[in-house]
Each structure stands twice: as C-alpha cells, then as structure tokens.
Tab-separated table of C-alpha atoms in Angstrom:
chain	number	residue	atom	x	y	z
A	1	UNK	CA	86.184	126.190	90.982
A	2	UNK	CA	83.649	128.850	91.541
A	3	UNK	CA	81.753	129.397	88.371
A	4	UNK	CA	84.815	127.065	86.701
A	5	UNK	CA	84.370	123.592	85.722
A	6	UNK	CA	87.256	121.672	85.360
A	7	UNK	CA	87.152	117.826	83.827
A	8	UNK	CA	90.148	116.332	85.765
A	9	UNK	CA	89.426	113.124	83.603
A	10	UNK	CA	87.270	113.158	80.320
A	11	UNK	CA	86.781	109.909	78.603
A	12	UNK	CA	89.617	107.929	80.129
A	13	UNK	CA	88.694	103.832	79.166
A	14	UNK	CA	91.488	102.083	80.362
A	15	UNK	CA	91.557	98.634	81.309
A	16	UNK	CA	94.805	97.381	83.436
A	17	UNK	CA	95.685	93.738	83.577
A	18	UNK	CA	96.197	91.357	86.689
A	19	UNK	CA	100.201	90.865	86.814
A	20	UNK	CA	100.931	93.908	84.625
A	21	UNK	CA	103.374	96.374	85.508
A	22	UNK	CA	101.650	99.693	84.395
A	23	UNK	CA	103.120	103.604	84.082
A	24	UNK	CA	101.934	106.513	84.196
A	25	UNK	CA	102.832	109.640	82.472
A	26	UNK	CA	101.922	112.940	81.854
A	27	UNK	CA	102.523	116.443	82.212
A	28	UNK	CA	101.440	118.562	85.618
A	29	UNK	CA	97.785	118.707	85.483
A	30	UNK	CA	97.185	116.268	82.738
A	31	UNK	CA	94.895	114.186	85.140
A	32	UNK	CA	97.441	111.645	86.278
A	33	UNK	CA	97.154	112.162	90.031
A	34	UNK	CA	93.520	111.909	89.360
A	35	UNK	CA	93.485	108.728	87.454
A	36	UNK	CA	96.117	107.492	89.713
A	37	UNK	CA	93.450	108.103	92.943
A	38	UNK	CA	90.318	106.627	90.750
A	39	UNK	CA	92.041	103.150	90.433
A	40	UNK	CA	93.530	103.511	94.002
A	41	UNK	CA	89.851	103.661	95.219
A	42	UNK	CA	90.929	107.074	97.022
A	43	UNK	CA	88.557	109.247	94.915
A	44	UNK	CA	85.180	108.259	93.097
A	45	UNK	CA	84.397	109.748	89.744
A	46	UNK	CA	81.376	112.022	88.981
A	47	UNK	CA	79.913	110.002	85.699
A	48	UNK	CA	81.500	106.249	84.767
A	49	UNK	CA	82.765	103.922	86.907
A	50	UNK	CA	85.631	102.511	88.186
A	51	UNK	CA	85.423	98.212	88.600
A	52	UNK	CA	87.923	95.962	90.364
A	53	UNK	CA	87.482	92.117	88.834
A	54	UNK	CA	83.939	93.533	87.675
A	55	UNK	CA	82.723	95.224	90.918
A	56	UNK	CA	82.048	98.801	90.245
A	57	UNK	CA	83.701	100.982	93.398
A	58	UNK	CA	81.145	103.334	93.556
A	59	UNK	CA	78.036	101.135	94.569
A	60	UNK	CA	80.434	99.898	97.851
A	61	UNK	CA	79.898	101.663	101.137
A	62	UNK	CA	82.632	103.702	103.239
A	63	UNK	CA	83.466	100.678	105.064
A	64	UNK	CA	83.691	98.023	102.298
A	65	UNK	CA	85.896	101.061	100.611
A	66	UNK	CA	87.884	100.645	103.566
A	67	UNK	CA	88.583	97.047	103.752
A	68	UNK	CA	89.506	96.901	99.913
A	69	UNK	CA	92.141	99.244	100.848
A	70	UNK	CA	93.892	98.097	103.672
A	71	UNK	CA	93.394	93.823	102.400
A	72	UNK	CA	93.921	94.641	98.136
A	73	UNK	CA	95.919	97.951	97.381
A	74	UNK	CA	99.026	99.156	98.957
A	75	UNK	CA	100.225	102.393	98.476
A	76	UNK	CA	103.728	103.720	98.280
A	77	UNK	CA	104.252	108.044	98.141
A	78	UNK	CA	107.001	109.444	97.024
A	79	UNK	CA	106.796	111.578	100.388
A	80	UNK	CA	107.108	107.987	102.083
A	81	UNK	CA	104.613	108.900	104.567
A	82	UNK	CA	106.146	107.362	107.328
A	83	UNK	CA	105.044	107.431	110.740
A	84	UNK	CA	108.397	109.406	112.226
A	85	UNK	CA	107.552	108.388	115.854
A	86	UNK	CA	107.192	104.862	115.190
A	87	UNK	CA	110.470	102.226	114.261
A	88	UNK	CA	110.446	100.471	110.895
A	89	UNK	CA	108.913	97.694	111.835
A	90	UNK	CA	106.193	99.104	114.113
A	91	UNK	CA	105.220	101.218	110.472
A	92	UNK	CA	105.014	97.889	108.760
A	93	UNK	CA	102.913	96.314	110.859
A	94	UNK	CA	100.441	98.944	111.612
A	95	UNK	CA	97.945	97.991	108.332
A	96	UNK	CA	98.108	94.752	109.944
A	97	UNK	CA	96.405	95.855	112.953
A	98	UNK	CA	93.492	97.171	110.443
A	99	UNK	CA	93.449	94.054	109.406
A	100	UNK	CA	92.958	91.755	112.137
A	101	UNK	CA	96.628	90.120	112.335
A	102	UNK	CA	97.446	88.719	115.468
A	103	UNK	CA	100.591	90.751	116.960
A	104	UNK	CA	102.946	87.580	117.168
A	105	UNK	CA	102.354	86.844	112.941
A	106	UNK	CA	102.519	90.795	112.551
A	107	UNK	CA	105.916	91.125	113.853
A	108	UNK	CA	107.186	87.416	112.086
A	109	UNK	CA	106.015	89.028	108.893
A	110	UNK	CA	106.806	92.214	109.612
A	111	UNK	CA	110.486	91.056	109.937
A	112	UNK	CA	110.446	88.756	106.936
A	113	UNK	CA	109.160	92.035	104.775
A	114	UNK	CA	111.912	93.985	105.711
A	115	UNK	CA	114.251	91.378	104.982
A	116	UNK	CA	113.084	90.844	101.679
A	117	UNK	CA	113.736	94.646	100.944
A	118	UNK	CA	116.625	94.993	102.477
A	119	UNK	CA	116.680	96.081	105.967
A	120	UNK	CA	117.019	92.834	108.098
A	121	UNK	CA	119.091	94.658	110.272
A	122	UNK	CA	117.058	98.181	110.609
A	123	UNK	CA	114.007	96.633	112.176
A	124	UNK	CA	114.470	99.184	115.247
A	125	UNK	CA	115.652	102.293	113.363
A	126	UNK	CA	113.243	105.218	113.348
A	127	UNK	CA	112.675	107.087	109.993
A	128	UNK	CA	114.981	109.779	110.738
A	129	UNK	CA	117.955	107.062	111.589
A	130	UNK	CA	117.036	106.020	107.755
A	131	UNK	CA	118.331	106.994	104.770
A	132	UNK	CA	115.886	108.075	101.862
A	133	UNK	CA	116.265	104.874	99.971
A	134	UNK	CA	116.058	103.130	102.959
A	135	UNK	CA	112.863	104.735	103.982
A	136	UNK	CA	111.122	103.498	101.124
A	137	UNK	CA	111.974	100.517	101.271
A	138	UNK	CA	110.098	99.822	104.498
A	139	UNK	CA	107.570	102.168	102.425
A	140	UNK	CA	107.696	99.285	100.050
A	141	UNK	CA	107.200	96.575	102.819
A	142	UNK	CA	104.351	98.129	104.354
A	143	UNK	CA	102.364	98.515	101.042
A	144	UNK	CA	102.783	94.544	101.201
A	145	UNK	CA	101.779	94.189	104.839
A	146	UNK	CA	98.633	92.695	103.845
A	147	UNK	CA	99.467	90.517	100.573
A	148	UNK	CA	97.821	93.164	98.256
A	149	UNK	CA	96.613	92.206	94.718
A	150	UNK	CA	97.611	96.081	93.317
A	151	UNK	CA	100.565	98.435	94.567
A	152	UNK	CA	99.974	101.752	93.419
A	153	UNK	CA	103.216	103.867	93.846
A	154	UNK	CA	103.203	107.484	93.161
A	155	UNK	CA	105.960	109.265	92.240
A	156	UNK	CA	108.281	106.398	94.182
A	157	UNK	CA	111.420	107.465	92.887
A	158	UNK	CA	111.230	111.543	92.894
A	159	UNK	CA	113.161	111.951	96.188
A	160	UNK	CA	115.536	109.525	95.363
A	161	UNK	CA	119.337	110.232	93.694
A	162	UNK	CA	119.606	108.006	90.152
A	163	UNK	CA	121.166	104.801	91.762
A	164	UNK	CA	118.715	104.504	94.660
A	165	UNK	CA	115.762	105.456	92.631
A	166	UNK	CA	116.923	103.123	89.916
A	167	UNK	CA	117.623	99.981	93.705
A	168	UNK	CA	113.766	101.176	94.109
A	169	UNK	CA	112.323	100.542	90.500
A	170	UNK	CA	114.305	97.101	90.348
A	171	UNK	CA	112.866	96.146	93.895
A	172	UNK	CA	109.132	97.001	93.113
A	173	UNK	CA	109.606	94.375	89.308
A	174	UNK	CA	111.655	92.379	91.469
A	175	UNK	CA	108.231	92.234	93.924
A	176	UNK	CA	105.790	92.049	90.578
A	177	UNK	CA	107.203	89.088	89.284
A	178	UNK	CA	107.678	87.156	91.945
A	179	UNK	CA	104.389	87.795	94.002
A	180	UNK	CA	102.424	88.476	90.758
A	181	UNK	CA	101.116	91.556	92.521
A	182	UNK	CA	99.748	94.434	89.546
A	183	UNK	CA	101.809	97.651	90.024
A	184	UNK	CA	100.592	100.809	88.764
A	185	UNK	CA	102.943	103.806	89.141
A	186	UNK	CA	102.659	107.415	88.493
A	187	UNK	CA	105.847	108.682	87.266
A	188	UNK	CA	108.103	111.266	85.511
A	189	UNK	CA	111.164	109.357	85.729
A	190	UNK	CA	112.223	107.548	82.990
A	191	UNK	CA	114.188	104.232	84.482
A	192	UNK	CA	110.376	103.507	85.367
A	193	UNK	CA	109.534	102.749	81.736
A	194	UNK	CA	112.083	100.743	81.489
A	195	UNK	CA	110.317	97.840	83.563
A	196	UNK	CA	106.998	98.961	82.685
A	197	UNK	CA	104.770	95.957	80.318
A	198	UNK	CA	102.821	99.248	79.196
A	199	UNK	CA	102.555	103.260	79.291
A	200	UNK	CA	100.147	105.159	79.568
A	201	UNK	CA	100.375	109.180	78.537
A	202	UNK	CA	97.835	111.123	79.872
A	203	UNK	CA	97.255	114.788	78.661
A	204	UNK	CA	94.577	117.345	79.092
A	205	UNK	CA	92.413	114.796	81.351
A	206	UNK	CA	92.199	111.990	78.309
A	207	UNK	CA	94.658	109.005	77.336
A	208	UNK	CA	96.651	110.292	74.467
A	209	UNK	CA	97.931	106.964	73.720
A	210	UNK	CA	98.823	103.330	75.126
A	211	UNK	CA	102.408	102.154	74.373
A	212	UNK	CA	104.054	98.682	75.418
A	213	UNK	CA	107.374	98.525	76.056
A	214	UNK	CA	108.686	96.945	73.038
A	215	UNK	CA	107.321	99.716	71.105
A	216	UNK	CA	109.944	102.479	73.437
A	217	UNK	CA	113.475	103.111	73.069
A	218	UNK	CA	114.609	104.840	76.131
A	219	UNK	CA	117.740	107.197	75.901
A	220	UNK	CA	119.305	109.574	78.322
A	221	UNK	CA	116.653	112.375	78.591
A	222	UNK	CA	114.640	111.320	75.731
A	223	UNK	CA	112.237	108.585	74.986
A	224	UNK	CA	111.130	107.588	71.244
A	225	UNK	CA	108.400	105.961	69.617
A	226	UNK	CA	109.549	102.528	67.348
C-alpha cells in the first residue's frame, strides 16, 4: 500500500484435519478472509506454504490450480453468488460442465443435490423466485456438484434471519458427517461454533489461540472459555 507494508498473515501454522468441522473467527481485518482464501487455494502466500495431503499449492501451475478447485473445494459466499439468469438446477450443474460430467448424470445429480437440501420441488425456480435461505441452499448443492473433499463457506449465514441461518449451519454438519467432507467456515455468528470440532481466533494477522468445542460455552451474545 504505497510505501505501506501490511502482513495480512504473520506466522499462521495451522494444520486442519480431514473430516473436521473448522471455524473461523476474528475481528474485521484480523486476516481471516485472508487465511480463509490461502486454504481455499484462491490466493498464494508471499513466504511459507500452503499443502493439501502434503502437496504444497504454490509449486502447481494455473491449470492444476484450477482443477483442484472445481474436483476438491467447493465454495459457498454469504453473497450466494448465484447465477440470476440461470434456474437452480442449471447453477448446480454448471461446475459439472468444468468438470467433464456428461449432461444426462449432471442433471440426475443435479436433482438428487437439491433434494438432499431441500428443494426437490424448486429445480426450475430462478434465484429471484427463491427465498434467501433457499438460495443457499442450492448454494450449498453446487459447492457439492463435484463430490469435494473441503467446503469452505464464508460468512454462510450473514444474510440469513436466526432460524434460517441456524436450517443452514445444521444442513452444512448434517453434510460433514454424513459425506465426511472437511468444512472450514469463516464466521461471526455464533450458532456456527456450536457445530464446530475446533475454533480458530485470528487477530492482528496471527492465531491467537485454538479452542475445541468442549472447551466453549456458548450463551446468547457471549461466548466463554471453560
């Protein structure tokens, strides 16, 4: 930043476990976004490295980048990021087409995804015809168009009123325990630490300290250490 440096990250070791369900926390500008794109693959860092079962991102070319994102990560905003011209199922699908699904299994499993979240009979509907919850739930499906290994959901629940954002965090432990896939969410909201194995606080571009869940009793608007 002109004749600024800023460390985003400084020291950050963090190692995340297959299967785990992982959050997030921090204050604005703490680094969490920027921890939260490191592990995502989305950014690379400037010094260390960032591995994935031992293979360090940053030695893999644009297009192996690529492939690990559409075949082993799916990503879930809290904008949605839905594709407003396009029906549910038609924004399900569409990392399947990246990924070389033939269009008759593309729309069977695009069908059985949205199902499984809840929208069996929204296949057609257009974003707009959706509610917010709604809309990420097919935001949900489509982060497990292509049977990822990690869902990394940022911020899932911010646009969401407390019992939809609350449909939304049971939905994504319901989807961790019984595809095993690792979720690793950025969040301020405090329902999400309820399902979380372990937290992670970030401040001032560090980890200020690693808590499981055992170790956290969660009250309305507060959160304490055991």
């Amino acid at each position: 930043m002109g004749a600024e440096v800023v460390h985003a990250l400084a020291g950050v070791d963090l190692a995340i476990n297959r299967g785990e369900y992982l959050s997030l926390m921090g204050p604005s500008g703490s680094g969490k976004s920027t921890l939260f794109n490191m592990i995502g693959a989305l950014d690379q860092p400037t010094a260390g490295s960032v591995t994935i079962e031992g293979e360090d991102m940053a030695r893999l070319t644009m297009e192996q980048l690529a492939w690990i994102r559409c075949n082993r990560m799916g990503y879930i905003f809290q904008s949605f990021n839905l594709l407003v011209v396009m029906t549910a199922l038609d924004n399900v699908t569409l990392p399947m087409i990246f990924a070389g699904v033939s269009p008759k299994e593309r729309v069977e499993r695009g069908k059985e995804l949205l199902t499984t979240v809840g929208l069996g009979d929204r296949y057609h509907h257009l974003p707009t015809e959706l509610s917010g919850g709604q809309q990420q739930r097919v935001a949900i499906a489509r982060a497990l168009a292509n049977s990822p290994d990690i869902i990394l959901a940022d911020e899932p629940t911010a646009n969401l009123d407390t019992q939809t954002g609350r449909e939304i965090i049971d939905l994504l432990k319901e989807m961790n325990e019984s595809q095993g896939v690792t979720v690793v969410s950025a969040t301020h909201d405090l329902k999400m630490l309820d399902v979380s194995d372990r937290v992670v606080y970030i401040r001032d571009g560090g980890v200020e300290q690693i808590r499981n869940r055992d170790e956290i009793d969660i009250h309305v608007g507060a959160l304490d250490d055991h």
